[in-house]
CSV table of C-alpha atoms in Angstrom, one decimal:
chain,number,residue,atom,x,y,z
A,659,MET,CA,-26.9,-27.0,-43.1
A,660,ALA,CA,-25.7,-25.5,-46.4
A,661,PHE,CA,-24.5,-27.9,-49.0
A,662,LEU,CA,-23.3,-25.9,-52.1
A,663,SER,CA,-19.6,-25.4,-52.0
A,664,SER,CA,-18.1,-22.1,-53.0
A,665,ALA,CA,-15.6,-24.1,-55.0
A,666,MET,CA,-18.3,-24.9,-57.5
A,667,SER,CA,-18.7,-23.0,-60.8
A,668,PRO,CA,-20.4,-19.6,-60.3
A,669,VAL,CA,-24.2,-19.9,-60.3
A,670,THR,CA,-27.1,-17.7,-59.4
A,671,SER,CA,-29.2,-19.0,-56.5
A,672,ILE,CA,-32.9,-18.5,-56.2
A,673,ILE,CA,-34.3,-19.4,-52.8
A,674,VAL,CA,-38.0,-20.2,-53.0
A,675,ILE,CA,-39.7,-18.7,-50.0
A,676,ASN,CA,-41.4,-19.9,-47.9
A,677,LEU,CA,-42.5,-51.6,-58.3
A,678,TYR,CA,-42.8,-53.6,-60.2
A,679,SER,CA,-42.3,-57.2,-60.1
A,680,ASP,CA,-43.3,-58.1,-63.7
A,681,PRO,CA,-40.4,-59.3,-65.9
A,682,ILE,CA,-39.2,-56.3,-67.9
A,683,VAL,CA,-36.6,-55.8,-70.6
A,684,ILE,CA,-35.1,-52.4,-71.0
A,685,ILE,CA,-35.3,-51.4,-74.7
A,686,GLN,CA,-33.8,-47.9,-74.5
A,687,LYS,CA,-32.7,-45.6,-71.7
A,688,TYR,CA,-32.0,-41.9,-71.9
A,689,SER,CA,-29.0,-40.9,-69.9
A,690,PHE,CA,-27.7,-37.3,-69.3
A,691,ARG,CA,-26.1,-37.7,-65.9
A,692,THR,CA,-22.4,-37.8,-66.2
A,693,LYS,CA,-21.5,-34.1,-66.6
A,694,LYS,CA,-24.0,-32.9,-64.1
A,695,PHE,CA,-22.9,-35.4,-61.4
A,696,LYS,CA,-19.3,-34.4,-61.9
A,697,LYS,CA,-20.2,-30.7,-61.7
A,698,LEU,CA,-22.0,-31.2,-58.4
A,699,LEU,CA,-19.1,-33.3,-57.0
A,700,GLN,CA,-16.2,-31.0,-57.9
A,701,LYS,CA,-13.4,-31.6,-55.5
A,702,THR,CA,-12.9,-29.0,-52.9
A,703,PRO,CA,-9.6,-27.1,-53.3
A,704,SER,CA,-7.0,-28.0,-50.7
A,705,SER,CA,-6.9,-24.4,-49.5
A,706,GLN,CA,-10.5,-24.8,-48.3
A,707,MET,CA,-9.8,-28.1,-46.4
A,708,ASP,CA,-8.5,-28.8,-43.0
A,709,PRO,CA,-5.6,-31.2,-43.7
A,710,GLU,CA,-6.2,-33.0,-40.3
A,711,SER,CA,-9.7,-33.9,-41.4
A,712,THR,CA,-8.8,-35.2,-44.8
A,713,PRO,CA,-8.7,-38.9,-43.9
A,714,ILE,CA,-12.3,-38.6,-42.6
A,715,VAL,CA,-13.9,-36.3,-45.1
A,716,HIS,CA,-13.6,-38.2,-48.3
A,717,HIS,CA,-13.6,-35.5,-50.9
A,718,GLY,CA,-13.5,-36.5,-54.6
A,719,ILE,CA,-15.8,-37.9,-57.2
A,720,SER,CA,-18.1,-40.6,-56.1
A,721,SER,CA,-19.7,-43.1,-58.5
A,722,ASN,CA,-23.3,-42.7,-59.3
A,723,LEU,CA,-25.4,-45.9,-59.1
A,724,THR,CA,-28.6,-46.8,-60.8
A,725,LYS,CA,-31.3,-47.8,-58.4
A,726,PRO,CA,-33.1,-51.1,-58.9
A,727,ASN,CA,-36.5,-49.4,-58.6
A,728,TYR,CA,-38.2,-47.4,-61.3
A,729,ALA,CA,-41.5,-45.6,-61.7
A,730,ARG,CA,-43.8,-46.4,-64.6
A,731,CYS,CA,-45.2,-43.3,-66.3
A,732,PHE,CA,-47.7,-44.9,-68.7
A,733,VAL,CA,-48.3,-47.6,-71.3
A,734,ILE,CA,-47.2,-46.5,-74.8
A,735,GLU,CA,-50.1,-46.7,-77.2
A,736,SER,CA,-49.8,-48.5,-80.5
A,737,GLU,CA,-49.4,-45.3,-82.5
A,738,TYR,CA,-45.9,-44.9,-81.0
A,739,SER,CA,-45.1,-48.6,-80.2
A,740,GLN,CA,-42.3,-48.6,-82.8
A,741,GLU,CA,-40.6,-45.6,-81.2
A,742,ASN,CA,-37.6,-46.4,-79.2
A,743,ASP,CA,-36.5,-42.9,-78.3
A,744,PRO,CA,-37.8,-41.8,-74.9
A,745,SER,CA,-37.5,-38.1,-75.7
A,746,THR,CA,-39.9,-38.5,-78.6
A,747,ILE,CA,-42.4,-40.3,-76.4
A,748,VAL,CA,-42.1,-37.6,-73.7
A,749,GLN,CA,-42.9,-34.9,-76.3
A,750,LYS,CA,-45.9,-36.8,-77.6
A,751,TYR,CA,-47.5,-37.4,-74.2
A,752,PHE,CA,-46.6,-34.6,-71.7
A,753,PRO,CA,-47.5,-30.9,-72.1
A,754,PRO,CA,-44.6,-28.7,-73.2
A,755,LYS,CA,-42.0,-28.4,-70.4
A,756,TRP,CA,-44.0,-30.8,-68.2
A,757,HIS,CA,-42.8,-34.2,-67.0
A,758,PHE,CA,-46.1,-35.7,-65.8
A,759,ILE,CA,-49.7,-36.0,-67.1
A,760,PRO,CA,-51.8,-33.5,-65.2
A,761,SER,CA,-55.1,-34.4,-63.6
A,762,ASP,CA,-56.0,-30.7,-63.8
A,763,PRO,CA,-54.2,-28.3,-66.3
A,764,LYS,CA,-54.1,-25.7,-63.5
A,765,LYS,CA,-52.2,-28.0,-61.2
A,766,ASN,CA,-48.8,-27.7,-62.7
A,767,ARG,CA,-45.5,-28.6,-61.0
A,768,GLN,CA,-45.3,-25.2,-59.4
A,769,PHE,CA,-48.7,-25.8,-57.7
A,770,TYR,CA,-47.3,-28.9,-56.1
A,771,GLU,CA,-44.0,-27.3,-55.2
A,772,LEU,CA,-45.9,-24.5,-53.5
A,773,ILE,CA,-47.8,-27.0,-51.4
A,774,LEU,CA,-44.6,-28.4,-49.9
A,775,ILE,CA,-43.2,-24.9,-49.3
A,776,ASP,CA,-46.3,-23.3,-47.9
A,777,THR,CA,-46.9,-26.2,-45.5
A,778,MET,CA,-43.2,-25.8,-44.4
A,779,SER,CA,-42.5,-29.3,-45.4
A,780,ILE,CA,-39.3,-28.5,-47.3
A,781,ILE,CA,-36.8,-25.8,-47.7
A,782,LEU,CA,-36.1,-25.5,-51.4
A,783,THR,CA,-33.3,-23.7,-53.4
A,784,HIS,CA,-33.1,-23.7,-57.2
A,785,ILE,CA,-29.7,-23.0,-58.8
A,786,LEU,CA,-29.8,-21.3,-62.2
A,787,HIS,CA,-27.5,-22.3,-65.0
A,788,PRO,CA,-24.7,-19.7,-65.2
A,789,ASN,CA,-25.1,-19.2,-68.9
A,790,ASP,CA,-28.8,-19.4,-69.1
A,791,PRO,CA,-30.8,-17.7,-66.3
A,792,SER,CA,-34.1,-19.3,-67.6
A,793,ASN,CA,-32.7,-22.8,-67.0
A,794,PHE,CA,-32.2,-24.6,-63.7
A,795,SER,CA,-28.9,-26.3,-63.2
A,796,HIS,CA,-29.7,-28.2,-60.0
A,797,SER,CA,-31.7,-27.9,-56.8
A,798,LYS,CA,-31.3,-28.4,-53.1
A,799,CYS,CA,-34.1,-29.7,-50.8
A,800,THR,CA,-34.1,-30.1,-47.1
A,801,ILE,CA,-37.0,-32.2,-45.8
A,802,LYS,CA,-38.4,-30.7,-42.6
A,803,LYS,CA,-41.6,-32.7,-42.1
A,804,VAL,CA,-44.1,-35.0,-43.9
A,805,ILE,CA,-47.6,-34.4,-42.7
A,806,THR,CA,-49.6,-37.4,-41.7
A,807,LEU,CA,-53.3,-37.9,-42.3
A,808,GLN,CA,-53.9,-37.5,-38.6
A,809,GLU,CA,-52.1,-34.2,-38.6
A,810,TRP,CA,-54.1,-33.0,-41.6
A,811,GLY,CA,-57.3,-33.2,-39.5
A,812,GLU,CA,-60.9,-34.2,-40.1
A,813,HIS,CA,-60.7,-35.7,-43.5
A,814,PRO,CA,-58.2,-36.0,-46.4
A,815,SER,CA,-60.6,-34.0,-48.6
A,816,LYS,CA,-60.4,-31.0,-46.1
A,817,LEU,CA,-59.1,-28.0,-48.0
A,818,TRP,CA,-56.1,-25.9,-47.0
A,819,GLU,CA,-55.6,-22.5,-48.5
A,820,PHE,CA,-52.3,-21.1,-49.8
A,821,SER,CA,-50.9,-18.2,-47.8
A,822,THR,CA,-50.1,-16.5,-51.1
A,823,PRO,CA,-52.3,-15.9,-54.2
A,824,PHE,CA,-52.3,-18.9,-56.5
A,825,GLU,CA,-54.7,-20.5,-58.9
A,826,PRO,CA,-56.0,-23.0,-57.7
A,827,GLN,CA,-56.0,-21.4,-54.2
A,828,PHE,CA,-56.9,-24.5,-52.3
A,829,PHE,CA,-55.5,-28.0,-51.9
A,830,ASN,CA,-56.4,-31.2,-50.1
A,831,TYR,CA,-54.3,-34.1,-48.6
A,832,TRP,CA,-54.3,-36.0,-51.8
A,833,ASP,CA,-52.7,-33.0,-53.5
A,834,TYR,CA,-50.2,-32.9,-50.7
A,835,LYS,CA,-49.3,-36.5,-51.1
A,836,ASN,CA,-48.9,-36.1,-54.9
A,837,ALA,CA,-46.8,-33.0,-54.3
A,838,TRP,CA,-44.1,-35.2,-52.8
A,839,PHE,CA,-43.6,-36.9,-56.1
A,840,ILE,CA,-44.5,-34.3,-58.8
A,841,THR,CA,-42.5,-31.5,-57.2
A,842,PHE,CA,-39.3,-33.5,-57.9
A,843,TYR,CA,-40.3,-34.1,-61.6
A,844,LEU,CA,-38.4,-30.9,-62.4
A,845,GLN,CA,-36.1,-31.1,-65.4
A,846,ASN,CA,-34.1,-28.7,-67.4
A,847,LYS,CA,-33.5,-28.3,-71.2
A,848,GLN,CA,-30.6,-30.7,-71.1
A,849,LEU,CA,-32.5,-33.2,-69.0
A,850,ASP,CA,-29.5,-33.4,-66.6
A,851,HIS,CA,-31.0,-31.7,-63.6
A,852,CYS,CA,-29.9,-33.1,-60.2
A,853,TRP,CA,-31.4,-32.9,-56.6
A,854,LEU,CA,-29.3,-32.6,-53.5
A,855,PHE,CA,-31.5,-33.9,-50.6
A,856,ASN,CA,-31.1,-34.1,-46.9
A,857,PHE,CA,-33.4,-34.4,-43.9
A,858,ASP,CA,-33.8,-31.8,-41.1
A,859,LYS,CA,-33.1,-33.2,-37.7
A,860,SER,CA,-36.7,-32.9,-36.6
A,861,SER,CA,-38.3,-34.3,-39.8
A,862,THR,CA,-39.1,-37.9,-39.0
A,863,ASP,CA,-40.8,-38.3,-35.6
A,864,GLN,CA,-43.6,-39.9,-37.6
A,865,LEU,CA,-44.1,-40.6,-41.3
A,866,PRO,CA,-47.2,-41.6,-43.3
A,867,ASN,CA,-47.0,-45.1,-44.8
A,868,TRP,CA,-47.1,-43.8,-48.3
A,869,PHE,CA,-43.8,-42.1,-47.8
A,870,LEU,CA,-42.1,-45.4,-48.1
A,871,LYS,CA,-42.8,-45.3,-51.8
A,872,TRP,CA,-41.1,-41.9,-52.0
A,873,TRP,CA,-38.1,-43.3,-50.2
A,874,ILE,CA,-37.9,-46.3,-52.6
A,875,LEU,CA,-37.8,-44.0,-55.6
A,876,PHE,CA,-36.1,-40.8,-54.5
A,877,GLY,CA,-34.0,-42.0,-51.5
A,878,PRO,CA,-30.4,-43.3,-51.5
A,879,ILE,CA,-29.1,-46.8,-51.4
A,880,LYS,CA,-26.5,-48.1,-49.0
A,881,GLU,CA,-24.1,-49.0,-51.8
A,882,ILE,CA,-23.2,-45.3,-52.2
A,883,LEU,CA,-22.0,-44.9,-48.6
A,884,PRO,CA,-18.2,-44.4,-48.2
A,885,LYS,CA,-16.4,-47.3,-46.4
A,886,LEU,CA,-16.5,-45.7,-42.9
A,887,PHE,CA,-20.1,-44.9,-43.2
A,888,LYS,CA,-20.9,-48.4,-44.2
A,889,HIS,CA,-19.3,-49.7,-41.0
A,890,ALA,CA,-21.1,-47.1,-39.0
A,891,PHE,CA,-24.4,-48.1,-40.6
A,892,LYS,CA,-23.9,-51.8,-39.6
A,893,VAL,CA,-23.4,-50.7,-36.0
A,894,PHE,CA,-26.4,-48.4,-36.2
A,895,GLU,CA,-28.6,-51.2,-37.5
A,896,LYS,CA,-27.7,-53.3,-34.4
A,897,ASN,CA,-28.0,-50.6,-31.8
A,898,TYR,CA,-30.6,-48.1,-32.9
A,899,GLN,CA,-34.0,-48.4,-31.1
A,900,VAL,CA,-36.6,-47.7,-33.8
A,901,PRO,CA,-39.7,-45.9,-32.6
A,902,ALA,CA,-42.7,-48.2,-32.8
A,903,GLN,CA,-44.5,-46.0,-35.2
A,904,MET,CA,-41.5,-46.0,-37.5
A,905,SER,CA,-40.7,-49.7,-37.4
A,906,SER,CA,-42.0,-50.4,-41.0
A,907,PHE,CA,-39.4,-48.1,-42.5
A,908,PRO,CA,-35.9,-49.4,-43.5
A,909,SER,CA,-32.9,-48.9,-41.4
A,910,LEU,CA,-31.2,-46.8,-44.0
A,911,LEU,CA,-33.9,-44.2,-43.8
A,912,HIS,CA,-33.4,-44.0,-40.0
A,913,PHE,CA,-29.6,-43.7,-40.5
A,914,TYR,CA,-30.0,-40.8,-43.0
A,915,THR,CA,-32.6,-39.0,-41.0
A,916,ASN,CA,-30.8,-39.3,-37.7
A,917,PHE,CA,-27.6,-37.8,-39.0
A,918,GLN,CA,-29.1,-35.6,-41.8
A,919,LEU,CA,-26.9,-37.2,-44.4
A,920,PRO,CA,-27.1,-35.7,-47.9
A,921,TRP,CA,-27.4,-37.6,-51.2
A,922,ILE,CA,-27.6,-36.6,-54.8
A,923,LEU,CA,-30.3,-37.9,-57.1
A,924,HIS,CA,-30.9,-37.7,-60.8
A,925,TRP,CA,-33.6,-39.3,-62.9
A,926,ASP,CA,-34.2,-39.8,-66.6
A,927,TYR,CA,-36.3,-41.9,-68.9
A,928,MET,CA,-36.2,-45.4,-70.3
A,929,ILE,CA,-38.6,-47.5,-72.4
A,930,LEU,CA,-39.5,-50.9,-71.0
A,931,GLN,CA,-40.8,-53.9,-72.9
A,932,GLY,CA,-43.6,-55.1,-70.6
A,933,SER,CA,-46.1,-57.8,-71.2
A,934,PRO,CA,-47.6,-57.1,-73.7
A,935,PHE,CA,-47.0,-53.4,-74.2
A,936,LYS,CA,-44.1,-51.0,-74.0
A,937,ILE,CA,-43.9,-48.7,-71.0
A,938,LEU,CA,-42.3,-45.3,-70.4
A,939,ALA,CA,-40.6,-45.3,-67.0
A,940,ARG,CA,-38.3,-43.2,-64.9
A,941,ARG,CA,-35.1,-44.6,-63.6
A,942,PHE,CA,-33.3,-43.1,-60.7
A,943,GLU,CA,-29.6,-42.7,-60.0
A,944,VAL,CA,-27.9,-41.7,-56.7
A,945,THR,CA,-24.5,-40.8,-55.5
A,946,TRP,CA,-22.8,-39.8,-52.3
A,947,TRP,CA,-22.0,-36.0,-51.8
A,948,ASP,CA,-18.3,-36.0,-51.2
A,949,GLN,CA,-18.2,-32.5,-49.7
A,950,PHE,CA,-20.3,-33.5,-46.7
A,951,GLU,CA,-18.6,-32.7,-43.4
A,952,PHE,CA,-19.5,-34.4,-40.1
A,953,ASP,CA,-21.5,-32.4,-37.6
A,954,GLU,CA,-21.0,-32.8,-33.8
A,955,ILE,CA,-23.4,-35.7,-33.4
A,956,LEU,CA,-22.1,-37.7,-36.3
A,957,TYR,CA,-18.5,-37.1,-35.2
A,958,GLU,CA,-19.2,-38.6,-31.8
A,959,TYR,CA,-21.0,-41.5,-33.3
A,960,PHE,CA,-18.1,-42.4,-35.5
A,961,GLN,CA,-15.8,-42.2,-32.5
A,962,PHE,CA,-18.0,-44.9,-30.9
A,963,VAL,CA,-17.9,-47.0,-34.1
A,964,ILE,CA,-14.1,-47.0,-34.3
A,965,GLU,CA,-13.6,-47.7,-30.6
A,966,LYS,CA,-16.2,-50.5,-30.6
A,967,LEU,CA,-15.3,-52.4,-33.8
A,968,LYS,CA,-11.6,-51.4,-34.2
A,969,LEU,CA,-12.2,-51.1,-37.9
A,970,TYR,CA,-9.3,-49.0,-38.9
A,971,GLN,CA,-5.8,-50.1,-37.7
A,972,ASN,CA,-4.3,-46.9,-39.1
A,973,CYS,CA,-6.9,-44.7,-37.5
A,974,SER,CA,-6.5,-45.0,-33.7
A,975,LYS,CA,-8.3,-41.8,-33.1
A,976,LEU,CA,-10.3,-39.3,-35.1
A,977,PRO,CA,-8.7,-35.9,-36.0
A,978,PRO,CA,-9.4,-33.0,-33.7
A,979,LYS,CA,-12.8,-31.4,-34.0
A,980,LYS,CA,-13.0,-28.3,-36.0
A,981,ARG,CA,-15.6,-25.7,-36.5
A,982,LYS,CA,-18.2,-26.6,-39.0
A,983,LYS,CA,-18.0,-24.9,-42.4
A,984,GLU,CA,-20.8,-23.2,-44.1
A,985,TYR,CA,-21.1,-23.5,-47.9
């Protein structure tokens, strides 16, 4: 499923082959999101829309919501404890153009990204800024699978080799696990980079337990769902039979994976006043992708929702099915 509308501003696409419960006070947060979200959520021109489907496909600008969960990066040392600008702290601690502290200088973000691509865990597309080919505007990621420890085989320290030359040439399961976080610490010069995520339909037969942390940080929240989707989600929660091996994961994850729903994520920095030290942290914002169109399965499920709950008095039936668009 392609997600980037031709109605968006011209861009150059590069397809890469294949919590904290302590009381915290926010001192300063760095926000760059508004323009980027609006750019990603440009309304589709009416000429590209089927008028009969307009009541169901809610095009337009959705609100971006800050998630309640954040990720601590590090405790700020006393030399910089008076600094309240997150960008200054980032420059003091991270290597140039990096957004994490490396355990090995050779293991850069590209190393971790290649792990996910080479293991066929994701399909990744980076979109370049139209006025600056050296700068990413936003990225699209389809999650195809998440390898469990059992699937890795033998022992987590077992080394796998890249299929293409890279230094380092080998990686273990702990590298793979870290890749699911560090890969998405990509930012651009303006610090307004966004991710467009969705799951492949075969991606979640089984997930490792640690993936719950990924979902808590990078996944969507139910508050961004349009009204019809919220009603569908309520019915889904009551009727979906969760596989035993997936019972520890939240219902929203099952909802998104079963219907391959997309969401947009942006992260930036903030400084927290912990006890007793300041902390640099990432905060995460998500929004619904308004240009999403229902596929066959989702269409039939919504038909079931409307017939069962009689939610919409003005919508006795869904519009006729139409051929799915490619963006």
